[in-house]
Tab-separated table of C-alpha atoms in Angstrom:
chain	number	residue	atom	x	y	z
T	915	MET	CA	-115.040	-135.961	-200.795
T	916	TYR	CA	-118.053	-133.275	-199.581
T	917	ILE	CA	-118.203	-129.909	-201.028
T	918	TYR	CA	-120.359	-127.189	-200.229
T	919	LEU	CA	-123.327	-126.207	-202.833
T	920	ASN	CA	-125.961	-123.483	-201.642
T	921	GLY	CA	-126.230	-124.723	-198.044
T	922	GLN	CA	-125.577	-127.855	-198.237
T	923	ILE	CA	-122.660	-130.235	-198.082
T	924	VAL	CA	-122.721	-132.719	-200.961
T	925	LYS	CA	-120.433	-135.709	-202.473
T	926	GLN	CA	-118.375	-133.863	-205.073
T	927	GLU	CA	-119.991	-136.274	-207.535
T	928	GLU	CA	-123.477	-135.182	-206.484
T	929	ALA	CA	-123.378	-131.309	-206.850
T	930	VAL	CA	-125.431	-130.040	-209.942
T	931	ILE	CA	-125.449	-126.259	-211.002
T	932	SER	CA	-127.660	-124.959	-213.773
T	933	PRO	CA	-126.397	-124.924	-217.551
T	934	PHE	CA	-127.853	-120.954	-217.393
T	935	ASP	CA	-125.908	-119.659	-214.566
T	936	HIS	CA	-124.129	-116.707	-216.201
T	937	GLY	CA	-120.730	-117.633	-214.223
T	938	PHE	CA	-120.547	-120.374	-216.415
T	939	MET	CA	-122.047	-118.772	-220.021
T	940	TYR	CA	-120.307	-115.117	-219.258
T	941	GLY	CA	-117.499	-115.791	-216.644
T	942	LEU	CA	-119.500	-113.712	-214.151
T	943	GLY	CA	-118.066	-114.859	-211.243
T	944	LEU	CA	-115.132	-114.745	-208.566
T	945	PHE	CA	-113.474	-116.927	-205.719
T	946	GLU	CA	-111.340	-116.911	-203.400
T	947	THR	CA	-108.379	-119.798	-202.893
T	948	PHE	CA	-107.252	-119.851	-199.338
T	949	ARG	CA	-105.697	-122.243	-196.654
T	950	ILE	CA	-106.840	-123.974	-193.563
T	951	TYR	CA	-104.300	-124.495	-190.848
T	952	ASP	CA	-105.181	-126.562	-187.823
T	953	GLY	CA	-108.614	-125.705	-188.202
T	954	HIS	CA	-107.943	-121.900	-188.398
T	955	PRO	CA	-108.643	-119.907	-191.932
T	956	PHE	CA	-105.550	-118.243	-192.446
T	957	LEU	CA	-106.420	-113.871	-193.240
T	958	LEU	CA	-110.205	-115.083	-193.694
T	959	ASP	CA	-111.256	-111.621	-193.054
T	960	ASP	CA	-109.272	-110.423	-195.833
T	961	HIS	CA	-110.076	-113.073	-198.175
T	962	ILE	CA	-114.306	-111.946	-197.610
T	963	THR	CA	-113.414	-108.241	-198.339
T	964	ARG	CA	-111.960	-108.857	-201.388
T	965	LEU	CA	-114.859	-111.030	-202.417
T	966	ASN	CA	-117.549	-108.779	-201.668
T	967	GLU	CA	-115.586	-105.872	-202.932
T	968	GLY	CA	-115.424	-107.969	-206.100
T	969	LEU	CA	-119.296	-109.541	-206.271
T	970	GLN	CA	-120.524	-105.702	-205.790
T	971	LEU	CA	-119.191	-105.140	-209.032
T	972	LEU	CA	-119.872	-107.576	-210.609
T	973	ASN	CA	-123.779	-106.643	-209.282
T	974	ILE	CA	-124.150	-109.920	-207.573
T	975	ASN	CA	-126.443	-109.313	-204.083
T	976	ARG	CA	-124.582	-111.785	-202.034
T	977	VAL	CA	-122.833	-110.247	-198.730
T	978	PHE	CA	-120.681	-113.073	-196.832
T	979	ASN	CA	-119.548	-112.373	-192.828
T	980	ARG	CA	-116.834	-114.119	-190.919
T	981	LEU	CA	-119.383	-116.173	-188.418
T	982	GLU	CA	-121.542	-117.330	-191.855
T	983	VAL	CA	-118.110	-118.360	-193.550
T	984	VAL	CA	-116.317	-119.748	-190.519
T	985	LYS	CA	-119.722	-122.512	-189.814
T	986	LEU	CA	-119.788	-123.400	-193.111
T	987	LEU	CA	-115.837	-124.298	-193.029
T	988	ASN	CA	-116.081	-125.972	-190.008
T	989	ASP	CA	-119.096	-128.049	-191.142
T	990	LEU	CA	-117.341	-128.699	-194.271
T	991	LEU	CA	-114.235	-129.623	-192.680
T	992	LYS	CA	-116.484	-131.920	-190.127
T	993	ALA	CA	-117.423	-134.043	-193.345
T	994	ASN	CA	-114.372	-134.701	-194.736
T	995	GLY	CA	-112.270	-135.407	-191.702
T	996	LEU	CA	-109.760	-132.694	-192.170
T	997	THR	CA	-107.975	-129.861	-189.871
T	998	ASN	CA	-105.741	-128.497	-192.630
T	999	ALA	CA	-106.994	-127.792	-196.217
T	1000	TYR	CA	-106.889	-125.975	-199.380
T	1001	ILE	CA	-110.077	-124.069	-200.122
T	1002	ARG	CA	-111.976	-122.562	-203.063
T	1003	PHE	CA	-115.084	-120.484	-202.228
T	1004	ASN	CA	-116.532	-119.969	-205.568
T	1005	VAL	CA	-119.488	-117.655	-206.067
T	1006	SER	CA	-120.671	-117.594	-209.547
T	1007	ALA	CA	-123.892	-115.025	-211.048
T	1008	GLY	CA	-126.751	-117.610	-210.811
T	1009	SER	CA	-128.924	-118.919	-213.007
T	1010	GLY	CA	-130.593	-116.027	-215.969
T	1011	ALA	CA	-132.120	-115.680	-219.693
T	1012	ILE	CA	-129.513	-116.171	-222.679
T	1013	GLY	CA	-128.055	-113.013	-223.247
T	1014	LEU	CA	-126.058	-110.344	-220.688
T	1015	GLN	CA	-127.796	-109.100	-218.148
T	1016	THR	CA	-127.664	-105.614	-216.748
T	1017	ALA	CA	-130.355	-106.537	-213.402
T	1018	PRO	CA	-128.618	-107.067	-210.090
T	1019	TYR	CA	-128.119	-111.042	-210.011
T	1020	ILE	CA	-130.190	-111.938	-206.922
T	1021	ASN	CA	-129.598	-115.757	-206.603
T	1022	PRO	CA	-126.055	-116.339	-206.400
T	1023	THR	CA	-124.211	-119.999	-206.995
T	1024	VAL	CA	-122.321	-120.739	-203.911
T	1025	ILE	CA	-119.759	-123.361	-204.279
T	1026	VAL	CA	-117.199	-124.304	-201.919
T	1027	TYR	CA	-114.317	-126.600	-202.793
T	1028	ILE	CA	-112.029	-128.439	-200.324
T	1029	LYS	CA	-109.226	-130.733	-200.455
T	1030	SER	CA	-106.481	-132.370	-197.880
T	1031	LEU	CA	-103.029	-130.062	-197.816
T	1032	GLU	CA	-101.196	-130.803	-195.047
T	1033	LYS	CA	-98.576	-127.961	-192.900
T	1034	ARG	CA	-95.494	-128.165	-194.024
T	1035	ASN	CA	-92.304	-126.369	-192.366
T	1036	SER	CA	-89.517	-126.059	-195.942
T	1037	MET	CA	-90.136	-123.307	-198.968
T	1038	PHE	CA	-90.924	-124.803	-201.951
T	1039	GLU	CA	-88.381	-123.570	-204.854
T	1040	LYS	CA	-88.851	-123.511	-208.185
T	1041	LYS	CA	-87.481	-122.213	-211.524
T	1042	GLY	CA	-88.800	-119.238	-213.171
T	1043	GLN	CA	-89.451	-118.904	-216.861
T	1044	ILE	CA	-90.580	-115.974	-218.832
T	1045	VAL	CA	-93.723	-116.729	-221.210
T	1046	THR	CA	-94.095	-115.013	-224.274
T	1047	ILE	CA	-97.759	-114.458	-223.994
T	1048	PRO	CA	-98.164	-111.009	-222.463
T	1049	ARG	CA	-100.423	-110.522	-219.435
T	1050	ASN	CA	-103.798	-109.545	-220.601
T	1051	THR	CA	-105.456	-106.464	-219.137
T	1052	PRO	CA	-107.883	-106.118	-216.795
T	1053	GLU	CA	-111.484	-106.146	-217.894
T	1054	GLY	CA	-112.690	-103.485	-215.746
T	1055	ARG	CA	-111.186	-100.645	-213.517
T	1056	GLU	CA	-108.926	-103.184	-211.453
T	1057	ARG	CA	-107.967	-107.157	-211.909
T	1058	LEU	CA	-110.717	-109.263	-210.081
T	1059	LYS	CA	-109.895	-113.152	-209.126
T	1060	SER	CA	-112.651	-113.970	-211.928
T	1061	HIS	CA	-113.651	-116.833	-213.898
T	1062	HIS	CA	-111.555	-115.075	-216.588
T	1063	TYR	CA	-108.513	-117.611	-216.617
T	1064	LEU	CA	-108.005	-118.136	-220.839
T	1065	ASN	CA	-104.904	-115.607	-220.360
T	1066	ASN	CA	-103.730	-118.098	-217.416
T	1067	VAL	CA	-104.441	-121.048	-219.232
T	1068	PHE	CA	-102.474	-120.223	-222.305
T	1069	ALA	CA	-99.688	-119.265	-220.704
T	1070	LYS	CA	-99.626	-122.631	-218.325
T	1071	ARG	CA	-99.569	-124.626	-222.233
T	1072	GLU	CA	-96.863	-122.585	-222.312
T	1073	VAL	CA	-94.752	-123.526	-219.773
T	1074	GLY	CA	-96.246	-127.215	-219.372
T	1075	ASP	CA	-97.173	-129.448	-216.793
T	1076	LYS	CA	-93.927	-129.440	-214.492
T	1077	LEU	CA	-94.606	-128.619	-211.503
T	1078	ASP	CA	-91.212	-127.133	-210.575
T	1079	VAL	CA	-91.338	-123.679	-213.134
T	1080	GLU	CA	-93.594	-121.028	-212.872
T	1081	GLY	CA	-94.167	-118.972	-215.777
T	1082	ILE	CA	-93.705	-115.244	-215.258
T	1083	PHE	CA	-96.073	-112.557	-217.392
T	1084	LEU	CA	-94.973	-109.216	-218.921
T	1085	THR	CA	-96.919	-106.750	-219.866
T	1086	LYS	CA	-97.585	-105.537	-223.594
T	1087	ASP	CA	-95.050	-103.151	-222.921
T	1088	ASN	CA	-92.607	-105.263	-221.506
T	1089	TYR	CA	-92.639	-104.551	-218.001
T	1090	VAL	CA	-92.755	-107.294	-215.152
T	1091	ALA	CA	-95.863	-108.255	-214.170
T	1092	GLU	CA	-96.925	-111.294	-211.853
T	1093	GLY	CA	-96.462	-115.025	-212.412
T	1094	ILE	CA	-99.281	-117.730	-213.866
T	1095	THR	CA	-100.740	-118.110	-210.554
T	1096	SER	CA	-98.858	-115.730	-207.874
T	1097	ASN	CA	-97.590	-112.110	-207.267
T	1098	LEU	CA	-93.439	-111.792	-207.938
T	1099	PHE	CA	-91.251	-110.033	-205.726
T	1100	TRP	CA	-87.358	-109.813	-205.767
T	1101	VAL	CA	-84.473	-108.258	-203.436
T	1102	LYS	CA	-81.601	-105.741	-204.173
T	1103	ASP	CA	-79.587	-103.805	-202.844
T	1104	HIS	CA	-81.675	-104.578	-199.025
T	1105	THR	CA	-84.757	-103.615	-201.134
T	1106	LEU	CA	-87.996	-105.398	-201.821
T	1107	TYR	CA	-89.305	-104.666	-205.171
T	1108	THR	CA	-93.002	-105.676	-206.828
T	1109	PRO	CA	-94.926	-104.541	-209.781
T	1110	CYS	CA	-97.302	-102.208	-208.872
T	1111	LEU	CA	-101.119	-102.539	-209.392
T	1112	ASN	CA	-101.269	-100.254	-212.443
T	1113	THR	CA	-99.151	-102.887	-214.142
T	1114	GLY	CA	-102.704	-104.853	-214.158
T	1115	ILE	CA	-101.851	-107.576	-211.933
T	1116	LEU	CA	-103.970	-109.204	-208.970
T	1117	ASN	CA	-103.456	-107.703	-205.925
T	1118	GLY	CA	-103.178	-110.711	-204.230
T	1119	ILE	CA	-103.680	-111.311	-200.069
T	1120	THR	CA	-100.425	-112.720	-199.783
T	1121	ARG	CA	-98.966	-109.661	-201.905
T	1122	ARG	CA	-100.287	-107.582	-199.548
T	1123	PHE	CA	-99.328	-109.477	-196.335
T	1124	ILE	CA	-95.979	-109.976	-197.528
T	1125	ILE	CA	-95.500	-106.341	-198.251
T	1126	SER	CA	-96.828	-105.351	-194.335
T	1127	LEU	CA	-94.371	-108.032	-192.945
T	1128	ALA	CA	-91.622	-106.853	-195.115
T	1129	ARG	CA	-92.457	-103.133	-193.874
T	1130	ASN	CA	-92.746	-104.495	-190.189
T	1131	LYS	CA	-89.607	-106.006	-190.231
T	1132	GLY	CA	-87.970	-102.606	-191.520
T	1133	LEU	CA	-87.367	-103.808	-195.253
T	1134	ARG	CA	-87.704	-100.954	-197.826
T	1135	VAL	CA	-90.717	-102.021	-200.443
T	1136	GLU	CA	-90.961	-100.239	-203.708
T	1137	GLU	CA	-94.162	-101.203	-206.187
T	1138	ASN	CA	-93.282	-99.913	-209.613
T	1139	PHE	CA	-93.252	-100.311	-213.463
T	1140	TYR	CA	-89.922	-102.525	-214.053
T	1141	PRO	CA	-88.096	-104.087	-217.075
T	1142	VAL	CA	-87.096	-107.744	-217.122
T	1143	GLU	CA	-83.085	-106.465	-216.964
T	1144	HIS	CA	-84.227	-104.942	-213.055
T	1145	LEU	CA	-85.258	-108.291	-212.212
T	1146	ILE	CA	-82.682	-110.366	-213.489
T	1147	GLU	CA	-80.580	-108.387	-211.864
T	1148	ALA	CA	-81.706	-109.200	-208.494
T	1149	GLU	CA	-80.111	-111.442	-205.419
T	1150	GLU	CA	-83.027	-112.897	-204.454
T	1151	VAL	CA	-86.500	-113.815	-206.250
T	1152	PHE	CA	-89.804	-115.089	-204.571
T	1153	THR	CA	-93.630	-115.471	-205.602
T	1154	THR	CA	-96.213	-116.039	-203.576
T	1155	ASN	CA	-99.966	-117.001	-203.887
T	1156	SER	CA	-102.136	-118.001	-200.887
T	1157	ILE	CA	-101.601	-121.998	-201.252
T	1158	GLN	CA	-97.959	-122.448	-201.761
T	1159	GLU	CA	-97.025	-119.249	-199.734
T	1160	ILE	CA	-93.522	-117.958	-200.710
T	1161	VAL	CA	-92.036	-120.125	-202.917
T	1162	ALA	CA	-88.236	-119.251	-203.494
T	1163	LEU	CA	-87.058	-118.996	-207.394
T	1164	SER	CA	-83.727	-120.371	-208.224
T	1165	HIS	CA	-83.302	-119.005	-211.377
T	1166	ILE	CA	-85.238	-117.303	-214.386
T	1167	GLU	CA	-83.870	-118.261	-217.970
T	1168	THR	CA	-79.793	-118.519	-217.262
T	1169	HIS	CA	-79.963	-115.758	-214.498
T	1170	TYR	CA	-79.370	-117.948	-210.638
T	1171	PHE	CA	-80.692	-116.208	-207.802
T	1172	LYS	CA	-79.608	-117.422	-204.225
T	1173	GLY	CA	-83.295	-119.091	-204.407
T	1174	GLU	CA	-83.915	-120.784	-200.530
T	1175	ASP	CA	-80.908	-119.284	-199.202
T	1176	GLY	CA	-82.168	-116.032	-199.668
T	1177	GLU	CA	-82.171	-114.109	-196.394
T	1178	ILE	CA	-84.609	-112.049	-197.220
T	1179	THR	CA	-86.975	-114.816	-198.563
T	1180	ALA	CA	-86.365	-117.023	-195.705
T	1181	MET	CA	-87.020	-114.338	-193.189
T	1182	LEU	CA	-90.190	-113.293	-194.457
T	1183	HIS	CA	-91.299	-116.863	-194.909
T	1184	LYS	CA	-90.099	-117.703	-191.131
T	1185	ALA	CA	-91.859	-114.589	-189.972
T	1186	TYR	CA	-95.690	-115.869	-192.329
T	1187	GLN	CA	-95.383	-119.337	-190.971
T	1188	GLN	CA	-95.709	-117.665	-187.175
T	1189	PHE	CA	-99.060	-116.184	-187.586
T	1190	THR	CA	-100.870	-119.163	-190.109
T	1191	SER	CA	-102.765	-120.660	-187.533
T	1192	SER	CA	-104.240	-117.276	-185.870
T	1193	LEU	CA	-104.371	-114.395	-188.183
T	1194	TRP	CA	-107.794	-113.739	-189.199
T	1195	ALA	CA	-106.714	-109.925	-191.081
T	1196	MET	CA	-103.518	-108.468	-192.439
T	1197	LYS	CA	-104.340	-105.065	-189.843
T	1198	GLU	CA	-103.436	-107.318	-187.008
T	1199	ILE	CA	-99.964	-107.233	-187.363
T	1200	GLY	CA	-100.291	-103.051	-187.865
T	1201	GLY	CA	-99.842	-102.507	-191.576
T	1202	ILE	CA	-101.440	-102.274	-194.770
T	1203	ASP	CA	-99.768	-102.016	-198.286
T	1204	ASP	CA	-100.744	-98.167	-199.345
T	1205	GLU	CA	-102.555	-99.329	-202.835
């Protein structure tokens, strides 16, 4: 496979970065993962906006725009002969001296990873497992999609390599938080529930899109602090991320749900599929979550 590295399309085995990159040394880096459907980067504008906002917080002097990123992605797709793909768009601080730096980073390392990922119309179904390690709190005012993934790694080790299981974090105060690599939703009495951002979760792009979709479909959406008891009393439970889209949960521990037969879960999945090959930003459907 070919990847993008600092302005060049290179073979992945030939890619080299500096050992003094502060993304490697101190975790100063961000990434966005998203999918390309039939050559279209779904919700690209929203991913770029979140990336640019995070880079500003990390004092990394780099701003991306749609025109630049689309050209980069098209070159990468052409080099690999793909039209449907997984993308990880990674930006780290770049090289610096040993020690913590307060001055702006002006030469970040930009890497775009790609792999083939074909479209599928059916929905995944998994089991949920509540992990014992609590969700850590964000390093700053809000959780960034950053290189700081040790909490996720520990949780994944607890769950193991089973592909049909998603680990579910609780906060240190035992409120429902999010999945290891996903946001969490559940349906109860025709209302869609999801933990609020004040629990310390990532404000996922797909999370925001599902909230917008649900409200446009006339669903009531509630965001708050919820104990586990509220979750396990649900009729339907699903997780979301930009790669797996919507994943229905059949059960969590010994508590069973409708899984892929859930009416609201299936409705949202069908609506989601209608936009994947055309939508640049969720504002185009007329709604963004209030947070």
